[in-house]
Short mmCIF file of C-alpha atoms and ligand atoms in Angstrom, two decimals:
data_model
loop_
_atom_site.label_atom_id
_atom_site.label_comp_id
_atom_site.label_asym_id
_atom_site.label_seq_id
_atom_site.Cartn_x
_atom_site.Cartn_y
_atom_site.Cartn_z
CA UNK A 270 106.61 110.82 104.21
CA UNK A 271 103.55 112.88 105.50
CA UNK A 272 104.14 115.77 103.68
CA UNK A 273 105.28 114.60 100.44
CA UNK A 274 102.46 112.98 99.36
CA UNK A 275 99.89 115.44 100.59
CA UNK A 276 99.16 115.93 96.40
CA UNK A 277 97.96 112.19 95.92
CA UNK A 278 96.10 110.67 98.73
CA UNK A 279 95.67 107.08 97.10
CA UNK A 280 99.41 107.32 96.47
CA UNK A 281 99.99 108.27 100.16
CA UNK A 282 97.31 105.60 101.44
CA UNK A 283 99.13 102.90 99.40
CA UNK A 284 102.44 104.23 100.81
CA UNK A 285 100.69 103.71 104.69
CA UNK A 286 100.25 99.58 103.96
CA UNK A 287 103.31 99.39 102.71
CA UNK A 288 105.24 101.02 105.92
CA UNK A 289 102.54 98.73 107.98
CA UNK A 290 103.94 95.52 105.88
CA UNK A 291 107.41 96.53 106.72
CA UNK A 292 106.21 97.12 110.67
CA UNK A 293 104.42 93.92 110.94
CA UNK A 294 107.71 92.14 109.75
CA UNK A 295 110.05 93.99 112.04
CA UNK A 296 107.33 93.48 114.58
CA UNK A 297 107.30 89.48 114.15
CA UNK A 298 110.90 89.02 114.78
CA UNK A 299 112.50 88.09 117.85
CA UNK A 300 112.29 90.81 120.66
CA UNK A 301 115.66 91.76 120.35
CA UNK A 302 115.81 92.67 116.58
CA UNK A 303 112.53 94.16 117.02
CA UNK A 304 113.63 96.78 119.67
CA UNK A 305 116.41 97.40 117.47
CA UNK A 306 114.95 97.72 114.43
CA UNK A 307 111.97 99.63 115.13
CA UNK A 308 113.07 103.26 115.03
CA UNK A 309 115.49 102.51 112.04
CA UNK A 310 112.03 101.32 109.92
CA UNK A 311 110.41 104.17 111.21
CA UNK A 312 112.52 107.45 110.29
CA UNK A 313 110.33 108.86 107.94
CA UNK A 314 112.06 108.66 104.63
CA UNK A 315 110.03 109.75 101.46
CA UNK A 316 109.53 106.11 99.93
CA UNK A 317 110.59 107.16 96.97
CA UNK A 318 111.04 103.52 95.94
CA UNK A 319 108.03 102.02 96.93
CA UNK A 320 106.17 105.02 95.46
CA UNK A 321 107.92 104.46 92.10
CA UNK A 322 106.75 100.82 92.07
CA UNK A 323 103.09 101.77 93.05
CA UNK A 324 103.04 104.93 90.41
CA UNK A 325 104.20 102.26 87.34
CA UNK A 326 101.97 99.60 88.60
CA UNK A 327 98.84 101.78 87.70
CA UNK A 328 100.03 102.04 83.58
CA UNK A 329 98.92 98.80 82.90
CA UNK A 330 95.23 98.76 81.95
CA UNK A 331 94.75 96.45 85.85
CA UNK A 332 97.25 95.48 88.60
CA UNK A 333 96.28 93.73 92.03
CA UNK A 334 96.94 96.35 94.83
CA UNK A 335 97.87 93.71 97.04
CA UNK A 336 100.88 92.64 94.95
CA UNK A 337 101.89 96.39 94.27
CA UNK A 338 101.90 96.92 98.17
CA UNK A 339 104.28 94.12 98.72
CA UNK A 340 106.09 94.40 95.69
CA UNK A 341 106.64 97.75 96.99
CA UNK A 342 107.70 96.85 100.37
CA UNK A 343 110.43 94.85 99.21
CA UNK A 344 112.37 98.02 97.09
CA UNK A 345 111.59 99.66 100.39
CA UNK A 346 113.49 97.30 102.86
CA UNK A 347 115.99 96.61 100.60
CA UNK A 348 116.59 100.38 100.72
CA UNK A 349 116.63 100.22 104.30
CA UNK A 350 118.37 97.23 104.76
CA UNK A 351 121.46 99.53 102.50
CA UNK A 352 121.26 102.60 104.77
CA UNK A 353 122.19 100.46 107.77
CA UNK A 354 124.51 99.17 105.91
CA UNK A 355 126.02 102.04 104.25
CA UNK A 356 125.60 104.39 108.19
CA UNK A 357 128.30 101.16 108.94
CA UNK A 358 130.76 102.20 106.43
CA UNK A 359 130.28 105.69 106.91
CA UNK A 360 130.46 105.82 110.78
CA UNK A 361 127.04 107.84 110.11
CA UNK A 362 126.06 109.44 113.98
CA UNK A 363 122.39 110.27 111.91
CA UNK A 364 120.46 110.18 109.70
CA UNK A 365 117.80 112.99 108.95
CA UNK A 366 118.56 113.55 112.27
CA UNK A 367 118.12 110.66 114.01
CA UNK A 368 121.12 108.64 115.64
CA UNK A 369 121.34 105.93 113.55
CA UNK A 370 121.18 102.06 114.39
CA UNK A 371 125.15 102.11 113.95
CA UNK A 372 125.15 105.03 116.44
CA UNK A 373 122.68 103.21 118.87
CA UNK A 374 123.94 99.44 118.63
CA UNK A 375 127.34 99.40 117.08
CA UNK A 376 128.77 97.99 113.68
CA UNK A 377 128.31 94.46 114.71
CA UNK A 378 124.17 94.58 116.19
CA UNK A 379 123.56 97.33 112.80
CA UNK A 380 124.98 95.00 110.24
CA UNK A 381 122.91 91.85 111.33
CA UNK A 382 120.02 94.24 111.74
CA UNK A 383 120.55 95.07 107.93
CA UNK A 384 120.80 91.43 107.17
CA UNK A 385 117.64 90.46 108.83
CA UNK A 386 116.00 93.12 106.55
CA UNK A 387 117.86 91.97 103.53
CA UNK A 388 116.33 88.39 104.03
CA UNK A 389 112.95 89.79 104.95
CA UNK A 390 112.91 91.56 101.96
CA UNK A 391 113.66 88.31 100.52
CA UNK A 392 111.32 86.09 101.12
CA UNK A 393 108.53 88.35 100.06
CA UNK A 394 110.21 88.34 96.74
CA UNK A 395 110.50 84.27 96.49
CA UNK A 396 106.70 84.25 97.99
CA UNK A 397 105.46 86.88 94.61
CA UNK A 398 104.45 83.55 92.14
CA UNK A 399 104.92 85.87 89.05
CA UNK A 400 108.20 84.73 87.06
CA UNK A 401 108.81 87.73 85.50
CA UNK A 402 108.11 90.36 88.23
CA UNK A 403 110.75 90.08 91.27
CA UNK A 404 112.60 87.55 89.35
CA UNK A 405 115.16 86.67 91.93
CA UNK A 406 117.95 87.00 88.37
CA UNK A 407 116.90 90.87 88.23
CA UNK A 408 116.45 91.34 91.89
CA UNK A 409 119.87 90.12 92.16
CA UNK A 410 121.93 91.87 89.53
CA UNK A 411 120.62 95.30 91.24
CA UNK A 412 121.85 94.47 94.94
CA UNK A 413 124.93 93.28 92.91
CA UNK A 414 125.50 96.47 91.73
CA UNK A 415 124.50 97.85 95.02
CA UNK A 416 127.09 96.57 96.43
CA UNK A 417 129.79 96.64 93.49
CA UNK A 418 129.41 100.24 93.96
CA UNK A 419 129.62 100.36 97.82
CA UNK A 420 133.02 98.61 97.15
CA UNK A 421 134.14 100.61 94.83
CA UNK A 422 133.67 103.85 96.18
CA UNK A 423 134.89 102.26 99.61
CA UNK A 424 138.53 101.13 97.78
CA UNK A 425 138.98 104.51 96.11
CA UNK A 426 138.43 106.19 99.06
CA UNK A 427 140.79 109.69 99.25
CA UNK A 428 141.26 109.53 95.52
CA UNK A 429 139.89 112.56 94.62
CA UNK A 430 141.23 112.26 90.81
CA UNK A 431 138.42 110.01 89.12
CA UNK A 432 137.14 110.46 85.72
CA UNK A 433 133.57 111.13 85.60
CA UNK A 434 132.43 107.59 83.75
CA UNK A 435 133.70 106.24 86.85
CA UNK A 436 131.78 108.51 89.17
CA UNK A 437 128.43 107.91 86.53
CA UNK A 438 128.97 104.01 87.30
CA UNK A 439 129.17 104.45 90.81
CA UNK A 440 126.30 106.26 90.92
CA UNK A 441 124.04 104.18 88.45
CA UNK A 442 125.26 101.02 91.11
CA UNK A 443 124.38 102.73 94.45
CA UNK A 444 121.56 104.78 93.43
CA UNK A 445 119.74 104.55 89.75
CA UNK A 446 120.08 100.88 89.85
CA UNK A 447 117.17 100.51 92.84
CA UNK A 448 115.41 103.14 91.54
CA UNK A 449 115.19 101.12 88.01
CA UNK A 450 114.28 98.06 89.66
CA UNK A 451 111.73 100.14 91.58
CA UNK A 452 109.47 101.32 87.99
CA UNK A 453 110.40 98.08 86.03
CA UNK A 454 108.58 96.02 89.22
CA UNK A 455 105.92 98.27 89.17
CA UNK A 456 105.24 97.99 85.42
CA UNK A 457 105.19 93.94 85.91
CA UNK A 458 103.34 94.11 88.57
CA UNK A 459 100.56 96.02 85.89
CA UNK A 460 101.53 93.72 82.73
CA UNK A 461 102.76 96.25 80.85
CA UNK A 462 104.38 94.90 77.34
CA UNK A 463 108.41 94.17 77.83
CA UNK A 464 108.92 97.39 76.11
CA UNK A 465 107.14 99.53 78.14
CA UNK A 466 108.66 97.98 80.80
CA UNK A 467 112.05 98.86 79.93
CA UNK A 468 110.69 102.52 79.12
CA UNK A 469 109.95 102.24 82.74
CA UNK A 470 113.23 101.14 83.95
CA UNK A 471 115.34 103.91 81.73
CA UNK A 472 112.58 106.32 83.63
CA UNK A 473 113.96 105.27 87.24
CA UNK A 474 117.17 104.97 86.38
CA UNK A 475 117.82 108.52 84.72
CA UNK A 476 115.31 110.37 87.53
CA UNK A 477 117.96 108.04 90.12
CA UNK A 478 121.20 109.38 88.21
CA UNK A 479 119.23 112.91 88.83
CA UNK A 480 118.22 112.45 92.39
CA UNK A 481 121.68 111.22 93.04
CA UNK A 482 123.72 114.18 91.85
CA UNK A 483 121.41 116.65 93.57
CA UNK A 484 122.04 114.74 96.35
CA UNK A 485 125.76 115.35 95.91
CA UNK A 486 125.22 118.96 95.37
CA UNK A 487 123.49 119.46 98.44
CA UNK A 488 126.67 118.24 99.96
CA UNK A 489 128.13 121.38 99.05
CA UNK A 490 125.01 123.97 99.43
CA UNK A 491 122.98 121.97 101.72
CA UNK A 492 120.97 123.30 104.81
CA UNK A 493 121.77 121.04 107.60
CA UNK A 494 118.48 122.33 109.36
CA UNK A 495 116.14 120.97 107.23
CA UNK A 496 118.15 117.91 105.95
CA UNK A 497 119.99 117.07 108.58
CA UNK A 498 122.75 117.15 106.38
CA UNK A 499 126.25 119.12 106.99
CA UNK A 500 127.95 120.11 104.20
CA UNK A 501 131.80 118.68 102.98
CA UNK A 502 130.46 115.28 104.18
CA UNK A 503 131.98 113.66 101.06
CA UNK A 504 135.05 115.64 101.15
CA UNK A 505 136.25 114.70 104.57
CA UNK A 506 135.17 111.30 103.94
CA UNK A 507 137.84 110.99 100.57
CA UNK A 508 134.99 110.44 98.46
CA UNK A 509 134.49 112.49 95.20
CA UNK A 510 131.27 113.51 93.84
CA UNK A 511 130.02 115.56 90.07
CA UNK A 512 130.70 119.27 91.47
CA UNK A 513 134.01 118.04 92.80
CA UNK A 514 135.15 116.52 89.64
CA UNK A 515 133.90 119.43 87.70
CA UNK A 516 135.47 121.95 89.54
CA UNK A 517 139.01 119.83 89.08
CA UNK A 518 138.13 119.62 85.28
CA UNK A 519 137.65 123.85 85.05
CA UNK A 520 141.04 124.05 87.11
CA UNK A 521 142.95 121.95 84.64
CA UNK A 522 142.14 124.99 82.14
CA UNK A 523 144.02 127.48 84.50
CA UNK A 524 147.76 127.89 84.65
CA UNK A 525 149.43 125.32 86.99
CA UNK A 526 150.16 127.82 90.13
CA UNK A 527 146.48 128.62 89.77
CA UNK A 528 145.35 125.45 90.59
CA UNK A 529 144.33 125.48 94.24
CA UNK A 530 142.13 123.15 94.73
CA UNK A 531 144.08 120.81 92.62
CA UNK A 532 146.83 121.45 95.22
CA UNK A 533 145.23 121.78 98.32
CA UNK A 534 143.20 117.84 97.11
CA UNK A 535 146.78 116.90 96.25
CA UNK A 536 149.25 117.77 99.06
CA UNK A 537 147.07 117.29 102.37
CA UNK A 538 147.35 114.27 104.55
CA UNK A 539 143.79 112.10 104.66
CA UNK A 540 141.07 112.63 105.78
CA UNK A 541 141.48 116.35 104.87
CA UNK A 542 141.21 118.77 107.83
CA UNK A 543 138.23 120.78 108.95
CA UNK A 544 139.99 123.71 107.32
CA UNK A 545 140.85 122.19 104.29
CA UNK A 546 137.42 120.50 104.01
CA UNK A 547 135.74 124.07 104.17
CA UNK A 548 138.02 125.80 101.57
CA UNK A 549 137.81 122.62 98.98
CA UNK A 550 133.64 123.65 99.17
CA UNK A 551 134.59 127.29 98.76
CA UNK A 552 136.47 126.31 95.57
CA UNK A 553 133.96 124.36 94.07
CA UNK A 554 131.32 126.80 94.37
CA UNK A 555 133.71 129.40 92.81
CA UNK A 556 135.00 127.24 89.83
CA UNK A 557 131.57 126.65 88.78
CA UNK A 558 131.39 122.58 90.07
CA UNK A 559 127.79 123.15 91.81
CA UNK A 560 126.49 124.80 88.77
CA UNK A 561 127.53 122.55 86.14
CA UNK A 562 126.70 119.80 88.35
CA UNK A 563 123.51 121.25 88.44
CA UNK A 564 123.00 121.41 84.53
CA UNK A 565 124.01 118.02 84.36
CA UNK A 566 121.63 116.70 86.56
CA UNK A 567 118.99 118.94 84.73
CA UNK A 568 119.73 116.94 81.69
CA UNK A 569 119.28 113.72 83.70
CA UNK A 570 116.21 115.05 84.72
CA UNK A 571 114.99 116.28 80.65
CA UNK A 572 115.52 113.12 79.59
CA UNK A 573 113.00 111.12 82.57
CA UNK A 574 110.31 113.62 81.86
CA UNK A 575 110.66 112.87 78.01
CA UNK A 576 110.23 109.50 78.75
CA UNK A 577 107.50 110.23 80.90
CA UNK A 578 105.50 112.76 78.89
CA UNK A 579 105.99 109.92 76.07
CA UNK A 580 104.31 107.18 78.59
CA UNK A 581 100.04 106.23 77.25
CA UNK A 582 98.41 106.87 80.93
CA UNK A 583 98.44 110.78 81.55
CA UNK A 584 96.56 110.83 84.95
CA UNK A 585 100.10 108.64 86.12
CA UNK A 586 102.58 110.67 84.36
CA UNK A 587 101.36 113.64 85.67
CA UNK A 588 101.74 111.94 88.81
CA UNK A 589 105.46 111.10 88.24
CA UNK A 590 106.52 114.67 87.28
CA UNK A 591 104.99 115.99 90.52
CA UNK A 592 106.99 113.35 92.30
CA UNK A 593 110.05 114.33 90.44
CA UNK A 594 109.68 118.55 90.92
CA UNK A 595 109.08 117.98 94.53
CA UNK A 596 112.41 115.97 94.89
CA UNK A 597 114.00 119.03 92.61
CA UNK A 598 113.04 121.62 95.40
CA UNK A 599 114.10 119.44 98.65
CA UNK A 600 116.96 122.14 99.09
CA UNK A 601 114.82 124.78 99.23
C1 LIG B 195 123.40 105.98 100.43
O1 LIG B 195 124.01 106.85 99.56
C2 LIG B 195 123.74 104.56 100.11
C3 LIG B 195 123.17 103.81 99.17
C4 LIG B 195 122.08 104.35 98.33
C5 LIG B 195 123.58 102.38 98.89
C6 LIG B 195 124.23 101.60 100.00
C7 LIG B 195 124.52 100.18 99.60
C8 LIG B 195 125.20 99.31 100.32
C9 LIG B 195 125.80 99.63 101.64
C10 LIG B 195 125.40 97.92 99.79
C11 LIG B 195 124.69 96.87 100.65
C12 LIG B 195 123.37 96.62 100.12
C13 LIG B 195 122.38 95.87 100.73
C14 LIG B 195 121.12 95.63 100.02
C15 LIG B 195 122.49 95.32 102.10
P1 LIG B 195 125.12 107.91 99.99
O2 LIG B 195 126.19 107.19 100.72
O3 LIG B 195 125.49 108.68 98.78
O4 LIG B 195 124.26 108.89 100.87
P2 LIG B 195 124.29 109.26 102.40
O5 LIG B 195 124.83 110.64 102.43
O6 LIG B 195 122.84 109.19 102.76
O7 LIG B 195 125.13 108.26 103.13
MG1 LIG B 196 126.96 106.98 102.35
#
């Protein structure tokens, strides 16, 4: 987080009471959960939730800091209560680099971990007095989708042949939905009109659909280094992402024996092989997948800046772009 916010201090100090929220909770619970818990709250992610909620909360004319903080704790251990989660279903060893709980504790201690979280997160939400600003109805249609995603994804696991609507759902579910939540929360939290508010949401849910498909590229081109990321992650795991899916679409174009990744996707046993994993990424790259993937998230992204160039407080939407190129060069 240190880093990445080194261009907006207030932004950054905001972001430091909402980690110490989040610490103080893990650090009231029984010893047990605590120990467990601690490193997993602590791993340095870039907010990007919380600082979503805190960057829309300043549109409105005045917003209580106080409420943006927690407000913006709760996106935040939501998130985190889904990454121990989601390390669960993907037998994760780390994450940026560090073992993860599932890897320390086991499926059993990591999900209840996650829980705790989960209700945590919860009870700051019921203790916000505002009706219309973690309104437990909105709150829970996006871990809804959270999960309808997780479980969707998890069922079509080693299916490789999805349409792309279905891989835009699952995406919107497990990663634009949160980050919707996160700007719409924020621009209650500073009484902005209903329609500005939903100007907000369409904001963190297309610069989510963007963040999320980079994501999935660097799956393919990533730098395990500086991400702690290896790429063909997805592949071995069955689960098909935008360059993928593109890559299939520009093979259906070719004559049938042509068609090796088609084939090679088609005839190997699950998961697929080291060896298969690394030539599947070699055919992507070559059929063009990473590079209309790319183009497609740039589109994702033209479309959150239009809405954010278009938003009354400039100082803030200024803010928001620089948020969104620094996420754009994380590969770098
Ligand atoms: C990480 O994405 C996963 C998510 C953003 C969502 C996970 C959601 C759940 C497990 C549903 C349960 C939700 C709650 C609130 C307890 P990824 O799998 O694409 O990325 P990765 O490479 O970091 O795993
Ligand atoms: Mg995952």
């Amino acid at each position: 987080m240190q880093d990445f916010y080194e261009h907006a201090p207030a932004l950054k100090q905001e972001l430091q009471s909402v980690q110490a929220i989040i610490e103080k909770t893990v650090d009231s619970a029984h010893a047990f959960i605590r120990t467990l818990l601690r490193s997993h709250v602590q791993s340095g992610g870039k907010m990007l939730r919380p600082a979503l909620v805190l960057l829309c909360s300043r549109l409105g004319e005045e917003s209580d800091r106080d409420k943006a903080v927690r407000v913006a704790s709760v996106l935040e251990m939501i998130h985190l209560a889904s990454l121990a989660h989601d390390d669960i279903i993907d037998s994760a060893k780390t994450r940026r680099g560090v073992p993860t709980l599932f890897a320390q504790a086991g499926a059993k201690q990591a999900v209840l971990a996650g829980d705790y979280l989960l209700a945590r997160a919860l009870a700051l939400v019921s203790a916000e007095e505002s009706g219309d600003m973690m309104n437990a109805q909105i709150v829970s249609n996006a871990l809804a989708r959270l999960c309808e995603s997780e479980l969707e994804q998890d069922a079509g696991q080693g299916d490789f042949f999805i349409s792309k609507t279905t891989y835009f759902r699952r995406i919107g579910g497990k990663t634009a939905s949160l980050f919707a939540l996160s700007c719409y929360a924020g621009a209650s939290v500073g009484k902005l009109p209903e329609l500005e508010r939903m100007v907000c949401h369409r904001i963190g849910y297309t610069m989510g659909m963007a963040f999320q498909i980079q994501d999935d590229i660097l799956d393919y081109v990533g730098n395990k280094e500086k991400l702690g990321k290896q790429t063909g992650k997805d592949l071995k795991e069955g689960i098909p992402t935008l360059p993928l899916l593109l890559a299939l679409e520009a093979e259906q174009e070719m004559d049938e024996q042509d068609r090796k990744l088609t084939a090679l996707l088609k005839s190997r046993n699950k998961p697929l092989s080291k060896v298969s994993v690394t030539k599947a990424v070699a055919l992507v790259k070559t059929l063009g997948g990473v590079q209309k993937a790319d183009s497609i998230a740039q589109s994702y992204k033209y479309r959150a800046l239009k809405d954010i160039q278009s938003l009354k407080n400039h100082e803030i939407a200024t803010q928001l772009t620089q948020l969104f190129e620094k996420l754009a060069v994380r590969s770098g």
